[in-house]
Tab-separated table of N, CA and C in Angstrom:
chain	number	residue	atom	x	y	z
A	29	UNK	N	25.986	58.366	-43.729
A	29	UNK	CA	26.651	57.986	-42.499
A	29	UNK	C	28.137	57.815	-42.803
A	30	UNK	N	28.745	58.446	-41.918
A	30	UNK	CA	30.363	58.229	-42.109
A	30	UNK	C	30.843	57.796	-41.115
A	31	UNK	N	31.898	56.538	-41.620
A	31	UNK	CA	32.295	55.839	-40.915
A	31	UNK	C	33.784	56.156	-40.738
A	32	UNK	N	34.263	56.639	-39.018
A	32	UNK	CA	35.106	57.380	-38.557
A	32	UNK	C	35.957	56.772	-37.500
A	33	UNK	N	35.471	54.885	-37.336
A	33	UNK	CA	36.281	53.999	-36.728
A	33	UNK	C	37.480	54.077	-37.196
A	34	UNK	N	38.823	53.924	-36.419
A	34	UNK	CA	40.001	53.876	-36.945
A	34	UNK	C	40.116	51.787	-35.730
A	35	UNK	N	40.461	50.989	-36.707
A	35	UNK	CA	40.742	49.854	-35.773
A	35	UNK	C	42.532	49.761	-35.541
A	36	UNK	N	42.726	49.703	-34.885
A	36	UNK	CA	44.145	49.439	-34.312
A	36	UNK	C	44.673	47.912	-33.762
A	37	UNK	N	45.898	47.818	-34.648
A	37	UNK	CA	46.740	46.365	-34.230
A	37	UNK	C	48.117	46.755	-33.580
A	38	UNK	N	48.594	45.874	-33.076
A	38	UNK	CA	49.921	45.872	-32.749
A	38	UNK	C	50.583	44.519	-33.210
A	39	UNK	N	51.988	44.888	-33.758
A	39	UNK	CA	52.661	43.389	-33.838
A	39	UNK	C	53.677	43.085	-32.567
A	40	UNK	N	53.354	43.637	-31.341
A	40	UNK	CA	53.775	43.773	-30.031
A	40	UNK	C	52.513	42.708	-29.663
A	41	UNK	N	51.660	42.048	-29.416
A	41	UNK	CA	50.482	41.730	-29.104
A	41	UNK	C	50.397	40.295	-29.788
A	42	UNK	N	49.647	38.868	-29.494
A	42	UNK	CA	49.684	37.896	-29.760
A	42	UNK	C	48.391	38.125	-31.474
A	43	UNK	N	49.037	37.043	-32.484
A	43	UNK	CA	48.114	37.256	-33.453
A	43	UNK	C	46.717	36.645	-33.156
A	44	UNK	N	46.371	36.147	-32.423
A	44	UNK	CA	45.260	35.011	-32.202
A	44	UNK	C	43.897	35.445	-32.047
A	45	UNK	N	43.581	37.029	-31.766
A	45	UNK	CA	42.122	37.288	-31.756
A	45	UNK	C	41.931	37.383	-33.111
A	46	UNK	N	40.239	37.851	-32.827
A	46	UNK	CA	39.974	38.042	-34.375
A	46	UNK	C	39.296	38.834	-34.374
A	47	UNK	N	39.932	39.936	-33.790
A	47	UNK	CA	39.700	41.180	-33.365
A	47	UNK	C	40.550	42.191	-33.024
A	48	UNK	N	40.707	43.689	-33.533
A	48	UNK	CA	41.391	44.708	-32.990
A	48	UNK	C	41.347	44.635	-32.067
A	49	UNK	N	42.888	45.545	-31.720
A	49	UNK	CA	43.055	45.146	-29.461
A	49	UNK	C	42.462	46.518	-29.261
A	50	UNK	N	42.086	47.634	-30.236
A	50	UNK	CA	41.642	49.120	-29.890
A	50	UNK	C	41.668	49.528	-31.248
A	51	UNK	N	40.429	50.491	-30.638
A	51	UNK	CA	39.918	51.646	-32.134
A	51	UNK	C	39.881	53.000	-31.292
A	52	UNK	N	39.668	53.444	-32.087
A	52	UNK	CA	39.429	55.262	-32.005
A	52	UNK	C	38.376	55.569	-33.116
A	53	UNK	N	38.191	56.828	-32.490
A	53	UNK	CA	36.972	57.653	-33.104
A	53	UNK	C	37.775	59.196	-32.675
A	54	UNK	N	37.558	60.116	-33.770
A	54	UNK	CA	38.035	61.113	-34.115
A	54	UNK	C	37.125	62.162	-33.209
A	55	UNK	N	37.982	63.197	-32.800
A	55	UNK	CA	37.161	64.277	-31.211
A	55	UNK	C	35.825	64.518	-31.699
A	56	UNK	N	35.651	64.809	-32.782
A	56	UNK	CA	33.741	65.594	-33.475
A	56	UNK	C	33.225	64.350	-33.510
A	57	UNK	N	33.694	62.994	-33.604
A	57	UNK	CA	32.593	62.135	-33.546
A	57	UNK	C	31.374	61.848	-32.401
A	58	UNK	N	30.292	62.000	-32.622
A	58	UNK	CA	29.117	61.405	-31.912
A	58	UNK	C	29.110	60.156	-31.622
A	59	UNK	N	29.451	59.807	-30.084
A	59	UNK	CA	29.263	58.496	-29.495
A	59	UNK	C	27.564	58.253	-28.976
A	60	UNK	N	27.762	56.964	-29.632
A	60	UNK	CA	26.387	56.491	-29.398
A	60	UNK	C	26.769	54.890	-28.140
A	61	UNK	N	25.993	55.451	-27.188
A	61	UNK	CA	26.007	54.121	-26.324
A	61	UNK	C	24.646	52.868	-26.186
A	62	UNK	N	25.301	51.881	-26.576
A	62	UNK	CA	23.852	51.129	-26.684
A	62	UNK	C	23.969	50.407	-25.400
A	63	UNK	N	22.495	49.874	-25.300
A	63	UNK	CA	22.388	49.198	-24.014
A	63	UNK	C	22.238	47.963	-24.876
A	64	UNK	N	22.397	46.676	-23.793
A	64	UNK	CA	22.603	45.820	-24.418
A	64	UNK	C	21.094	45.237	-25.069
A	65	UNK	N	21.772	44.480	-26.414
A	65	UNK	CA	21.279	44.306	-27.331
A	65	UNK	C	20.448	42.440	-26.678
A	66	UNK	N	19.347	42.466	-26.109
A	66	UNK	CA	19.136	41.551	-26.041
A	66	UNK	C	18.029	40.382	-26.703
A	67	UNK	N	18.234	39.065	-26.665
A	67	UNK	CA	17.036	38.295	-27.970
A	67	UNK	C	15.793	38.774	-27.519
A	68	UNK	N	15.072	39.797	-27.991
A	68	UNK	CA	13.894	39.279	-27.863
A	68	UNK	C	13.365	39.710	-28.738
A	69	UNK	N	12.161	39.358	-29.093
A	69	UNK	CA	11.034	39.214	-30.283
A	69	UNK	C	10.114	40.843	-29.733
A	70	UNK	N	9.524	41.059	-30.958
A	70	UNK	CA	8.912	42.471	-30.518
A	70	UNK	C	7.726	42.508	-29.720
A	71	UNK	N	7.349	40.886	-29.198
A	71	UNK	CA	6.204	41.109	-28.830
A	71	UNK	C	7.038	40.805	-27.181
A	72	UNK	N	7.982	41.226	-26.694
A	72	UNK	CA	8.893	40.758	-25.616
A	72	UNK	C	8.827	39.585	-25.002
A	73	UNK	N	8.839	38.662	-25.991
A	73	UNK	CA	9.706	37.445	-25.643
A	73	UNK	C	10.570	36.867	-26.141
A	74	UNK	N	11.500	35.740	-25.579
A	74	UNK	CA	12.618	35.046	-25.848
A	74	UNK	C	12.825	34.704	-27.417
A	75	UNK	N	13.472	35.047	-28.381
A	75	UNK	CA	13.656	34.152	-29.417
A	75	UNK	C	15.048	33.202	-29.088
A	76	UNK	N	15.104	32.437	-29.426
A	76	UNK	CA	15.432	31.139	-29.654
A	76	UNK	C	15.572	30.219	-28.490
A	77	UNK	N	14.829	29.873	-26.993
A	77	UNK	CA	15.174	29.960	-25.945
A	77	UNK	C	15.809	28.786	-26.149
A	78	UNK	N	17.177	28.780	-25.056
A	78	UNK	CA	17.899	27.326	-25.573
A	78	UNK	C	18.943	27.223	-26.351
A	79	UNK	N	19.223	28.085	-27.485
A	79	UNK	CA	19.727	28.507	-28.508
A	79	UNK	C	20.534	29.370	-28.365
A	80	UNK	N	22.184	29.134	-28.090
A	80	UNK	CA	23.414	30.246	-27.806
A	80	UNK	C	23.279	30.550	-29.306
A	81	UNK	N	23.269	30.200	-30.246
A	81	UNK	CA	23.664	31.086	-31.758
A	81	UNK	C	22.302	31.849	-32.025
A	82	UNK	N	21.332	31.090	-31.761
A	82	UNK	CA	19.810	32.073	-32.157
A	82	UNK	C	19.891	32.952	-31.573
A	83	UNK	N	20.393	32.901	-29.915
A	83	UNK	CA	20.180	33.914	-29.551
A	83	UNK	C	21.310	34.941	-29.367
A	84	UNK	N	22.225	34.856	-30.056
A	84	UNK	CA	22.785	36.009	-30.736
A	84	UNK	C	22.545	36.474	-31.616
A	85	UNK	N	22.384	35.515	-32.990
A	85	UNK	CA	21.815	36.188	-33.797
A	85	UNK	C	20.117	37.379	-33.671
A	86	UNK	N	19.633	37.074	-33.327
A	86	UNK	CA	18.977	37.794	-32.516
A	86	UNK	C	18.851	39.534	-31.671
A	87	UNK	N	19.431	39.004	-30.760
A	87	UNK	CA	20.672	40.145	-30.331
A	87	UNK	C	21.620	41.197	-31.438
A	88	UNK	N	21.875	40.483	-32.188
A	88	UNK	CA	22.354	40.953	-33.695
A	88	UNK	C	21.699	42.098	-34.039
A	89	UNK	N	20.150	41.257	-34.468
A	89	UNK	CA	19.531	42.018	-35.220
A	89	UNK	C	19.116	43.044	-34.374
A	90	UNK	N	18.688	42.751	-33.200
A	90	UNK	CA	18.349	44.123	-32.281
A	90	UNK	C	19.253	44.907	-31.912
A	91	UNK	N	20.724	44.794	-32.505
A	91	UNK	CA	21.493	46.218	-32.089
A	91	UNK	C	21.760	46.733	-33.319
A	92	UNK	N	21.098	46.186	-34.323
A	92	UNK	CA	21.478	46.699	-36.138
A	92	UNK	C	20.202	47.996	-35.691
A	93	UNK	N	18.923	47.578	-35.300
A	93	UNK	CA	18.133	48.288	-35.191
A	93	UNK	C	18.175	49.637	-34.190
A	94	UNK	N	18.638	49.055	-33.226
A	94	UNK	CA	19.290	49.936	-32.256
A	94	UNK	C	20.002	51.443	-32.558
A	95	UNK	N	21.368	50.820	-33.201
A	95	UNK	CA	21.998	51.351	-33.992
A	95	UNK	C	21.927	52.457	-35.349
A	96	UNK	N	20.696	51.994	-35.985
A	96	UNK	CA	19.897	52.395	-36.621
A	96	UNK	C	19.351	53.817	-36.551
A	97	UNK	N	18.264	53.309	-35.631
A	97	UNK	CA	17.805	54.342	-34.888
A	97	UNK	C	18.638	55.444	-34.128
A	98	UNK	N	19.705	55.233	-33.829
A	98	UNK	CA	21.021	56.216	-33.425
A	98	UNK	C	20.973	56.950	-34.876
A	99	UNK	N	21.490	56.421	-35.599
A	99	UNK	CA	22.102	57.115	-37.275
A	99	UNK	C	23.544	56.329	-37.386
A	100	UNK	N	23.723	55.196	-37.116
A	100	UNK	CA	25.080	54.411	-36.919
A	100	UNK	C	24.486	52.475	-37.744
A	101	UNK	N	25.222	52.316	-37.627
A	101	UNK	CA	25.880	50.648	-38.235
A	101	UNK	C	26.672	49.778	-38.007
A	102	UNK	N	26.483	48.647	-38.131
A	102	UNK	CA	27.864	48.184	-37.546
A	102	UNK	C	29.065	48.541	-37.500
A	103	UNK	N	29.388	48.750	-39.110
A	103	UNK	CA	30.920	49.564	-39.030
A	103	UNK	C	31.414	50.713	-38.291
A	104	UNK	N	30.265	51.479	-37.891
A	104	UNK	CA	30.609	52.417	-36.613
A	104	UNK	C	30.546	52.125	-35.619
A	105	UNK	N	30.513	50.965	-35.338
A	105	UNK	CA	30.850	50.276	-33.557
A	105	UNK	C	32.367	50.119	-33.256
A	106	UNK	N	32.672	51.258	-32.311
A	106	UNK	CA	34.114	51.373	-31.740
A	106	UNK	C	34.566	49.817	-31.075
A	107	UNK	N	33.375	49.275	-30.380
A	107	UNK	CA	34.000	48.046	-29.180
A	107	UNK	C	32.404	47.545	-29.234
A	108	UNK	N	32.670	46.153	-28.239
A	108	UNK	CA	31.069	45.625	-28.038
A	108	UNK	C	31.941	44.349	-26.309
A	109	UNK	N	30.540	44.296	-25.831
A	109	UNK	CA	30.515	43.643	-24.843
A	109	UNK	C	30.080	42.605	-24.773
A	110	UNK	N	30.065	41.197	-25.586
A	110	UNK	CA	29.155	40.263	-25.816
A	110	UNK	C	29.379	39.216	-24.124
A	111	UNK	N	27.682	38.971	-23.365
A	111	UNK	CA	27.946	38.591	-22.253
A	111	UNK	C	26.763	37.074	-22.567
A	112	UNK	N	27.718	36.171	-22.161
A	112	UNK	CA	26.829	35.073	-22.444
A	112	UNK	C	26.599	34.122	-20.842
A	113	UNK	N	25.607	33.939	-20.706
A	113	UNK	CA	25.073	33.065	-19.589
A	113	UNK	C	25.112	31.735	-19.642
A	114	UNK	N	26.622	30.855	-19.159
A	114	UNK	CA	27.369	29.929	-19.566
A	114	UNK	C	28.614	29.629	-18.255
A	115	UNK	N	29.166	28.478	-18.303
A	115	UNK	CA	30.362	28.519	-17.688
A	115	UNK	C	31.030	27.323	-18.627
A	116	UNK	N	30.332	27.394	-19.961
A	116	UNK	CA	30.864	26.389	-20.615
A	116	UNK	C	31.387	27.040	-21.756
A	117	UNK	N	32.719	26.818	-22.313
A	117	UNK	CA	33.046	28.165	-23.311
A	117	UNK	C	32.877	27.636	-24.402
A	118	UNK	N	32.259	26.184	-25.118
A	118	UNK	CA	31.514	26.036	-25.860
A	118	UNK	C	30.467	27.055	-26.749
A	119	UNK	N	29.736	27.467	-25.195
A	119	UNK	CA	28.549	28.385	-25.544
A	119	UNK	C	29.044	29.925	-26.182
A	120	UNK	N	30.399	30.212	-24.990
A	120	UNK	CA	31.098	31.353	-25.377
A	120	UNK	C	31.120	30.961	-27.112
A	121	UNK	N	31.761	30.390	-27.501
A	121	UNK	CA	32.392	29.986	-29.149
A	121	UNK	C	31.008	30.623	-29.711
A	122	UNK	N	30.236	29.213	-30.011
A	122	UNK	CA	28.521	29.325	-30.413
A	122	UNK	C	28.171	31.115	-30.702
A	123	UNK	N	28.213	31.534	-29.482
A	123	UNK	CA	27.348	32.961	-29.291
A	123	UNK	C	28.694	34.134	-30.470
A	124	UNK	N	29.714	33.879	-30.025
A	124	UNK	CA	30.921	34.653	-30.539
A	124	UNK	C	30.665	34.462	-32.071
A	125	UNK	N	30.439	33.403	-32.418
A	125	UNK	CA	30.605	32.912	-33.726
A	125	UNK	C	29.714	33.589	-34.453
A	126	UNK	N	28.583	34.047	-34.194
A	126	UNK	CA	27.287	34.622	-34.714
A	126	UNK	C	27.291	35.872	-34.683
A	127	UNK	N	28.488	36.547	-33.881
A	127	UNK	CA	28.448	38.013	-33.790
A	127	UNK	C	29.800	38.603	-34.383
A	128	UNK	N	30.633	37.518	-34.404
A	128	UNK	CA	31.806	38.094	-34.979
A	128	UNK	C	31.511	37.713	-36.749
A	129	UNK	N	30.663	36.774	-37.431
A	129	UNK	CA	30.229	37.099	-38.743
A	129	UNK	C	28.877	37.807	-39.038
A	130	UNK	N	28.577	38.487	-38.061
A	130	UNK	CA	27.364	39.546	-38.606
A	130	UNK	C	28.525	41.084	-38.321
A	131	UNK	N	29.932	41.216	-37.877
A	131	UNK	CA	30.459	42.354	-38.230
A	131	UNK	C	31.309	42.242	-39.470
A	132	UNK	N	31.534	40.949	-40.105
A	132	UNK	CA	32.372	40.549	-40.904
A	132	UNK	C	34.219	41.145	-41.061
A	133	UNK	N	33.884	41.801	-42.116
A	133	UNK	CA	35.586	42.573	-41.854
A	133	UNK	C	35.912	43.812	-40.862
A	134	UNK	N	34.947	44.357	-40.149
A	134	UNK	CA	35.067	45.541	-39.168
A	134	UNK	C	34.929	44.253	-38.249
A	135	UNK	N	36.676	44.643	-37.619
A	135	UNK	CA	36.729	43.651	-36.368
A	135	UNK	C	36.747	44.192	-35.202
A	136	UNK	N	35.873	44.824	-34.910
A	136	UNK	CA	35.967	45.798	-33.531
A	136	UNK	C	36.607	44.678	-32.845
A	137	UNK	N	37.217	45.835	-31.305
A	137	UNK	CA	37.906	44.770	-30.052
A	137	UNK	C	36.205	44.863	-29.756
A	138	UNK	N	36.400	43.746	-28.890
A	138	UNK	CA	35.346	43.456	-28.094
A	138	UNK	C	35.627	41.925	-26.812
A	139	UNK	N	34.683	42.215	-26.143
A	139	UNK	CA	35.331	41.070	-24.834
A	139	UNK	C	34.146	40.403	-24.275
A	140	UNK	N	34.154	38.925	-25.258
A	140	UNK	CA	33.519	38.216	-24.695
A	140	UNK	C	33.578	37.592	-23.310
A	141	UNK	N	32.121	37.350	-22.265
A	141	UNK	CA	31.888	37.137	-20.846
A	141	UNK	C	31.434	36.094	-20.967
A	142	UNK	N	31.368	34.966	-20.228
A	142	UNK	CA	30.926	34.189	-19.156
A	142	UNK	C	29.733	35.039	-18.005
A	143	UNK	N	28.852	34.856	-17.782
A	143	UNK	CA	27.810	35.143	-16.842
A	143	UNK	C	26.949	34.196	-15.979
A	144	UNK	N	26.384	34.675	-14.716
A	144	UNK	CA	25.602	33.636	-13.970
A	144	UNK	C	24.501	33.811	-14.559
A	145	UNK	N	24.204	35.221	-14.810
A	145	UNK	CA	22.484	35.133	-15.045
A	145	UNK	C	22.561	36.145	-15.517
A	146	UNK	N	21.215	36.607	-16.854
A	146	UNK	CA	20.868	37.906	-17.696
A	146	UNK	C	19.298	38.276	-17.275
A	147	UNK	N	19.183	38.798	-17.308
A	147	UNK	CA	18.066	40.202	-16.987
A	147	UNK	C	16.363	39.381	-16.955
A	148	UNK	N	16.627	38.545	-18.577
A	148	UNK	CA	15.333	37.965	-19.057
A	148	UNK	C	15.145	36.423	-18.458
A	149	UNK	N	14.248	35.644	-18.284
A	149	UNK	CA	13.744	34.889	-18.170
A	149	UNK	C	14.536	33.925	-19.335
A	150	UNK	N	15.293	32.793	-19.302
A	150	UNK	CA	15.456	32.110	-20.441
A	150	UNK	C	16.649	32.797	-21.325
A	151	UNK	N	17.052	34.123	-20.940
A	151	UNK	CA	17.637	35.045	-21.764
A	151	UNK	C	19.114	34.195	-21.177
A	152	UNK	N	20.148	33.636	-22.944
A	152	UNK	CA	21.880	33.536	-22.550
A	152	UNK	C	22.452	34.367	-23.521
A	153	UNK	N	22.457	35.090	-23.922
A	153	UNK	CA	22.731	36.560	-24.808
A	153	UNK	C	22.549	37.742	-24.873
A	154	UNK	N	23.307	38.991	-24.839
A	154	UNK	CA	23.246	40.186	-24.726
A	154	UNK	C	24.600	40.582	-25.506
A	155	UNK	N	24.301	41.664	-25.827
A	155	UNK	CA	25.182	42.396	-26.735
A	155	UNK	C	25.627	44.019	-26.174
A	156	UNK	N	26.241	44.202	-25.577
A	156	UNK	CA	26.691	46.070	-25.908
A	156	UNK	C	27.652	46.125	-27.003
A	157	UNK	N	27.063	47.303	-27.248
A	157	UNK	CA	27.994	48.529	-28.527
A	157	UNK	C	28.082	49.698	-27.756
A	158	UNK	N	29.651	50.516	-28.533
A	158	UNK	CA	29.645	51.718	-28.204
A	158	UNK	C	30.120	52.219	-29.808
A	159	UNK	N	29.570	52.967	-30.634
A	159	UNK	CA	29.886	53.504	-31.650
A	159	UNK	C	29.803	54.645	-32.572
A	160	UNK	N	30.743	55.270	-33.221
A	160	UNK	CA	31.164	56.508	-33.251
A	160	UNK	C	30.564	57.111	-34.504
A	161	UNK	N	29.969	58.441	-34.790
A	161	UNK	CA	29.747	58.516	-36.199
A	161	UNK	C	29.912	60.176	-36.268
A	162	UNK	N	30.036	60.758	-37.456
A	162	UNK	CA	29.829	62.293	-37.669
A	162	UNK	C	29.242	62.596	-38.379
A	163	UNK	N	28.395	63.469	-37.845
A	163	UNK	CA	27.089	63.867	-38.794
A	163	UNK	C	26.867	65.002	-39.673
């Protein structure tokens, strides 16, 4: 797998994310679009219900797999959409915190949400990826 993310900074731009403001992926790269990556256990239910970090971590692991199954990895994730079901940005932190150290030094941009409600029952975590690879 080759990894064909280019992450982009500006020193025009405030230092304070902890995250690229934009990446690129080179024209022959294969974009892979994931749907979002949400907690659940394989037997489809909730893992960690209750739990903003479980249930990212979680989420985590189901877009490693995701991803996977594409022919991609984290480090080939151009951007991500992390949407948390919250109006407390506490929870935002919590959920962020668990996804921005499962990419470690590949700091994709990405734009954490605030949400009323997610898909699942109990579900406050979801994840999109969009990421690039050449095969």
């Amino acid at each position: 797998m080759s990894h064909t993310v280019s992450l982009i900074r500006s020193a025009d731009l405030a230092d304070v994310a902890e995250y690229a403001y934009a990446a690129t992926a080179p024209a022959e790269a294969r974009l892979i679009f994931c749907a979002g990556a949400c907690p659940l256990n394989l037997d489809g239910s909730i893992a960690g219900a209750g739990d903003y970090a479980a249930q990212a971590g979680k989420a985590m692991e189901n877009l490693v797999v995701a991803l996977g199954a594409a022919g991609a990895g984290l480090a080939d994730v151009v951007s991500t959409r992390v949407l948390v079901a919250t109006s407390d940005q506490s929870d935002l932190v919590a959920a962020w915190t668990v996804v921005r150290a499962a990419f470690g030094d590949h700091d994709a941009p990405s734009t954490l949400m605030g949400v009323t409600v997610l898909g699942y029952p109990d579900q406050l975590v979801e994840i999109e990826a969009v990421a690039a690879v050449i095969d």
